[in-house]
C-alpha atoms as one frame of an Amber mdcrd trajectory, in Angstrom:
protein
 -18.132 -18.032  10.382 -15.038 -19.389  10.558 -17.327 -21.914  13.025 -19.842
 -22.219  10.321 -17.504 -22.686   8.185 -15.953 -25.411  10.099 -19.136 -27.431
  10.909 -20.177 -27.111   7.382 -16.727 -28.679   6.422 -17.193 -31.695   8.389
 -20.373 -32.239   7.547 -19.259 -33.402   4.215 -16.483 -35.725   5.498 -13.024
 -32.983   5.474 -10.681 -33.016   7.705  -9.667 -28.873   9.210  -6.719 -28.029
   9.924  -5.736 -24.395  11.388  -2.063 -22.841  10.700  -0.386 -19.940  12.626
  -2.556 -18.080  10.618  -5.409 -18.985  11.317  -5.408 -19.861   7.624  -7.815
 -22.804   7.504  -7.507 -26.153   5.398 -10.643 -28.304   4.854  -9.368 -31.557
   2.974 -10.885 -34.612   1.451  -9.012 -37.517   0.793  -8.101 -38.745  -2.967
  -7.031 -42.063  -3.610  -3.345 -41.589  -4.206  -2.327 -40.395  -0.382   1.081
 -39.942  -2.167  -0.847 -37.708  -4.759   0.119 -33.427  -4.087  -3.309 -31.954
  -2.890  -5.577 -29.600  -5.349  -5.896 -26.386  -3.483  -9.873 -24.845  -4.058
 -11.348 -21.415  -1.800 -10.318 -17.767  -1.387 -10.876 -15.632   1.683 -14.030
 -14.789   4.360 -13.267 -11.550   5.711 -14.395  -7.800   3.804 -13.935  -4.677
   4.160 -16.062  -2.522   6.726 -18.909  -1.627   4.436 -17.975  -4.421   2.434
 -20.168  -7.074   0.476 -21.283 -10.563   0.255 -19.273 -12.251  -2.332 -16.566
 -11.136  -2.348 -13.720 -13.947  -1.421 -16.815 -15.123   0.207 -17.920 -17.014
  -3.326 -14.586 -18.710  -3.790 -14.697 -20.618  -0.149 -18.264 -21.161  -0.508
 -17.608 -22.426  -4.346 -15.441 -24.499  -2.947 -17.483 -26.355  -0.552 -19.834
 -26.735  -3.297 -17.299 -28.750  -5.500 -16.882 -31.005  -2.843 -20.315 -31.957
  -1.359 -21.413 -32.309  -5.458 -19.052 -34.746  -5.540 -20.139 -36.627  -2.482
 -23.379 -36.692  -4.279 -22.505 -38.228  -7.586 -19.708 -40.605  -4.924 -16.977
 -39.130  -7.031 -13.387 -40.340  -6.521 -10.692 -38.258  -7.461  -7.034 -39.084
  -7.370  -5.670 -36.442  -5.613  -6.495 -35.339  -2.291  -9.270 -31.765  -2.467
  -7.952 -29.318   0.411 -10.502 -26.054   0.486  -8.456 -23.158   2.136  -9.931
 -20.005   3.897  -7.028 -17.629   4.037  -6.570 -15.515   7.017  -6.911 -11.170
   6.246  -6.918 -11.023   2.684  -8.513  -7.717   2.696  -6.008  -5.954   5.213
  -9.444  -4.023   6.751  -8.006  -4.287  10.145  -4.104  -5.530  10.019  -2.037
  -4.322   7.283  -0.600  -5.486   4.771  -3.753  -7.567   3.235  -3.016 -10.895
   1.697  -0.554 -11.344   5.053  -2.020 -14.959   5.315  -1.195 -16.580   1.799
   1.706 -14.495   2.373   2.821 -16.464   5.355   2.042 -19.655   3.752   4.450
 -18.809   0.546   7.305 -17.641   2.491   6.764 -14.451   1.788   6.626 -12.719
   5.304   7.919 -15.030   8.791   4.433 -15.806  11.023   5.983 -14.366  14.060
   6.406 -10.545  12.458   2.700 -11.137  11.357   1.130 -12.047  15.150   2.814
  -8.351  15.820   0.803  -6.364  13.147  -1.393  -4.502  15.010  -4.417  -2.797
  14.197  -6.123   0.774  15.388  -6.885  -0.543  19.476  -3.442  -1.605  19.328
  -4.585  -5.449  19.384  -2.534  -7.412  17.454  -2.729 -10.159  14.962  -1.632
 -13.113  17.038  -3.455 -12.526  19.642  -7.107 -11.431  18.138  -6.319 -15.146
  16.376  -5.606 -16.808  19.339  -9.064 -15.375  20.794 -11.497 -17.279  18.582
  -9.128 -19.979  18.884  -7.531 -20.107  15.519  -4.062 -19.459  16.194  -3.184
 -22.980  14.802  -0.318 -25.405  14.806  -0.593 -27.091  11.742   1.579 -26.838
   8.919   0.164 -27.325   4.813   3.224 -26.240   2.998   3.510 -25.409  -0.512
   5.518 -28.329  -1.801   2.243 -30.764  -0.696   0.031 -28.742  -2.806  -0.192
 -29.264  -6.557  -1.990 -26.181  -8.048  -4.515 -23.328  -7.267  -7.611 -22.668
  -8.118  -9.515 -18.987  -7.419 -13.526 -18.006  -7.750 -14.394 -14.659  -7.246
 -16.710 -12.287  -8.427 -14.465  -9.721 -11.495 -15.189  -6.825  -8.933 -15.534
  -4.776 -12.338 -17.945  -4.223 -15.159 -16.641  -6.285 -17.985 -19.073  -9.269
 -18.069 -21.323  -7.683 -16.375 -21.718  -5.598 -19.670 -21.111  -7.724 -22.031
 -23.163 -10.393 -20.936 -20.898 -13.142 -20.835 -21.137 -15.681 -18.059 -17.510
 -16.588 -16.967 -13.499 -15.151 -17.368 -10.575 -17.427 -17.457  -7.908 -14.945
 -15.626  -4.935 -14.357 -17.440  -2.454 -12.191 -14.794  -2.952  -9.037 -12.223
  -2.814  -5.709 -12.903   0.649  -4.298 -11.546   0.020  -2.971  -8.214   2.086
  -0.594  -5.569   0.878   1.056  -2.566   2.668   4.373  -0.258   1.343   5.767
   2.844   2.655   9.306   2.557   3.452  11.556   5.905   2.661  14.933   6.227
   4.186  16.791   8.599   3.626  20.695   9.763   3.241  22.467  12.876   0.407
  22.851  15.165  -1.273  25.855  16.142  -4.129  27.892  17.085  -7.041  28.165
  14.259  -7.722  31.713  15.029  -4.702  34.000  15.719  -1.904  32.022  13.755
  -1.890  34.001  10.008  -1.760  32.581   6.406   1.562  33.464   6.130   2.766
  31.541   9.093   1.048  28.195   8.893   2.322  24.732   8.212  -1.003  23.434
   7.883  -0.769  19.189   7.270  -4.009  18.817   6.514  -3.321  21.264   3.601
  -0.558  19.159   2.812  -2.465  16.234   2.235  -5.321  18.125   0.377  -1.654
  19.042  -2.240  -0.788  15.062  -1.977  -4.742  13.356  -2.944  -4.933  16.228
  -5.734  -1.800  15.437  -6.964  -2.318  11.372  -7.095  -5.751  12.023  -8.718
  -3.849  13.928 -11.732  -1.500  10.783 -12.576  -4.296   8.514 -12.382  -6.406
  10.570 -14.998  -2.259  11.427 -16.672  -2.673   6.946 -17.266  -5.897   6.211
 -17.474  -6.113   6.157 -21.153  -4.102   3.153 -21.153  -5.794   1.562 -18.485
  -3.931   3.429 -14.876  -6.336   4.169 -11.663  -5.089   5.232  -8.836  -6.885
   5.787  -5.640  -6.190   7.895  -2.299  -7.931   5.369  -0.306  -7.345   6.738
   3.689  -6.614  10.396   5.230  -5.635  10.340   8.932  -5.213  13.329  10.446
  -3.490  14.971  13.866  -4.818  15.941  15.785  -8.346  16.087  14.051  -9.631
  18.901  16.695 -11.774  22.288  16.110 -10.309  24.946  16.970  -6.294  23.743
  15.534  -4.035  23.411  12.866  -2.816  19.813  12.001   0.295  19.056  12.801
   0.571  15.309  10.668  -1.580  14.156   8.001  -1.130   9.882   6.701  -2.571
   9.492   3.251  -2.786   5.797   1.529  -2.357   5.949  -2.300  -2.660   3.359
  -4.792  -1.080   2.995  -8.098  -2.360   0.057 -10.921  -1.972   0.023 -14.301
  -2.284  -3.485 -16.645   0.820  -2.865 -17.973   3.818  -4.333 -15.975   6.552
  -1.428 -13.975   3.922   1.187 -15.190   3.235   1.208 -11.747   6.807   2.459
 -10.656   6.811   4.942 -13.583   3.522   6.326 -11.860   4.847   6.486  -8.211
   8.598   7.819  -9.746   5.975  11.280 -11.116   4.729  11.609  -7.678   7.874
  11.400  -6.241   9.216  13.786  -8.519   6.928  16.196  -7.507   7.088  16.241
  -3.799   9.092  19.536  -4.074   6.580  21.197  -5.207   3.836  20.072  -3.120
   6.407  20.523   0.070   6.995  24.176  -0.925   3.405  24.639  -1.503   1.936
  23.770   1.509   5.220  25.232   3.743   5.304  20.960   4.844   7.439  18.333
   5.130   6.450  15.490   2.811   7.902  11.970   2.742   7.290   7.925   1.629
   6.987   6.483   5.045   6.405   3.106   3.805   6.073   1.177   0.352   4.960
  -2.041  -0.926   3.649  -3.923  -4.398   2.323  -7.130  -5.221   1.054  -8.328
  -8.428   2.345  -8.374 -12.048   2.039 -11.667 -12.364   0.833 -14.313 -15.195
  -1.203 -17.507 -13.723  -0.129 -20.933 -15.003  -1.107 -21.003 -18.467  -2.282
 -25.012 -18.197  -4.591 -24.063 -15.785  -5.754 -20.979 -17.008  -6.587 -23.333
 -20.916  -8.525 -26.067 -18.644 -10.543 -23.125 -17.215 -11.308 -22.162 -20.459
 -11.891 -25.837 -21.488 -14.030 -26.641 -18.933 -16.322 -23.188 -19.894 -16.001
 -24.269 -23.560 -17.267 -27.905 -22.873 -20.059 -26.107 -20.820 -21.452 -23.543
 -23.142 -20.533 -20.614 -21.463 -19.811 -17.533 -23.379 -15.822 -17.081 -21.853
 -13.639 -14.197 -22.198  -9.578 -13.621 -20.743  -9.823 -11.013 -18.293  -7.288
  -9.198 -15.854  -7.651  -8.919 -12.422  -7.282  -5.344 -11.061  -7.963  -6.632
  -7.777  -5.087  -8.000  -5.592  -5.747 -11.668  -4.426  -4.085 -14.653  -2.712
  -3.542 -16.279  -5.910  -1.100 -13.483  -6.752   1.089 -14.918  -3.974   0.501
 -18.445  -4.917   1.271 -18.350  -8.445   4.934 -17.705  -7.209   5.012 -21.236
  -5.320   2.701 -23.125  -7.131   0.325 -23.471 -10.448  -2.336 -21.129 -10.284
  -5.325 -19.558 -12.126  -8.478 -17.577 -11.534 -12.305 -17.795 -12.557 -14.122
 -15.035 -12.621 -18.135 -14.560 -12.414 -20.021 -11.376 -13.314 -21.179  -8.630
 -10.554 -24.533  -6.445 -11.414 -22.788  -3.281 -12.977 -19.475  -4.684 -11.577
 -20.128  -3.064  -7.913 -17.745  -4.579  -5.063 -16.036  -3.840  -1.371 -20.067
  -2.140  -1.080 -22.943  -3.020   0.691 -24.617  -3.133  -2.629 -22.583  -5.264
  -4.598 -24.919  -8.267  -5.774 -24.922 -11.017  -8.263 -27.717 -14.022  -8.960
 -27.621 -17.817  -8.699 -27.990 -17.912 -11.736 -24.827 -15.504 -12.492 -22.306
 -17.878  -9.629 -22.990 -20.923 -11.038 -21.829 -21.034 -14.468 -18.607 -20.863
 -12.655 -19.148 -22.977  -9.687 -19.537 -25.218 -12.735 -16.057 -24.104 -14.377
 -13.852 -24.772 -10.910 -15.080 -28.404 -10.619 -14.865 -29.469 -14.151 -10.936
 -27.670 -14.765 -10.542 -29.148 -11.239 -11.341 -32.462 -12.115  -9.743 -32.005
 -15.741  -6.312 -31.278 -13.558  -6.807 -34.511 -11.358  -6.909 -37.077 -14.334
  -4.084 -34.561 -16.203  -1.631 -35.083 -13.078
């Protein structure tokens, strides 16, 4: 995928650079060599059993903007840079969005390179193996602004038959890796009173997290237990260890911390009922940001100019734009996807669904180029 994208970019006259995280930057020069670049893009990686539009739309949408400018002989004042961020999903290397996080100086590249997958392969080694452990360096202070086109990954646009959303901000998100420690024993002879089954403790954690999600659902909250790992996970043996990945989200800033605190307050009763030790091994957070009001208004204005039905939305999912928003003006544009389904192979949208968002991206970028 990377090599194909690089070939397409070079065919469009772009100069492709790769940084130490494998982030790809394809540059189209502007009239003013001193002007900072306007950045557009998203990511090419996807989830296991994921769809073909999440992330990919934003990268190819940026390429289509550049191709359209080339076709019409339109020169911009600012350089335009297409970006493909590395490891946005975090499906192989955790945490997610690590490529943009390093770019924004929120994480050290050397530490990111040391992150290993389930097979013990490091991110740095994986990038080196495919030839994308680069040495180029594009800095945030060289960037004027960032636009990210993306499918909504939710049902609002689809159900309301609205063509484009200007994304004003992001849900607040907390993640926690919960470790449950019991004691392995034979599943047959061990009496119920003598058991310390980590899988039973994990089930209690899952139920508690789900209950918290329903408690906050009326105000837009949601919780997920996305992954369960069990050891030794074998026939005839009571599990001695389990790990549960927990996810707390809410549109109101700070509420996910209350949701997480509510879960933490229940750890004592969960330990007592399962006879296991339950701790939070690690946690992280992202989101809870507002996108740049000026850029967001340019998205709205472009949609109005083009006659598209438009609305404002918050993003519930995580995106690289969240880290970019901390260092440069940034915004997002959403297009509808069928029934809001995402991270699923049935994820789908049509050219008719996509075209309005791509057109708005083009015109919003031109508005920014002429405004600064």
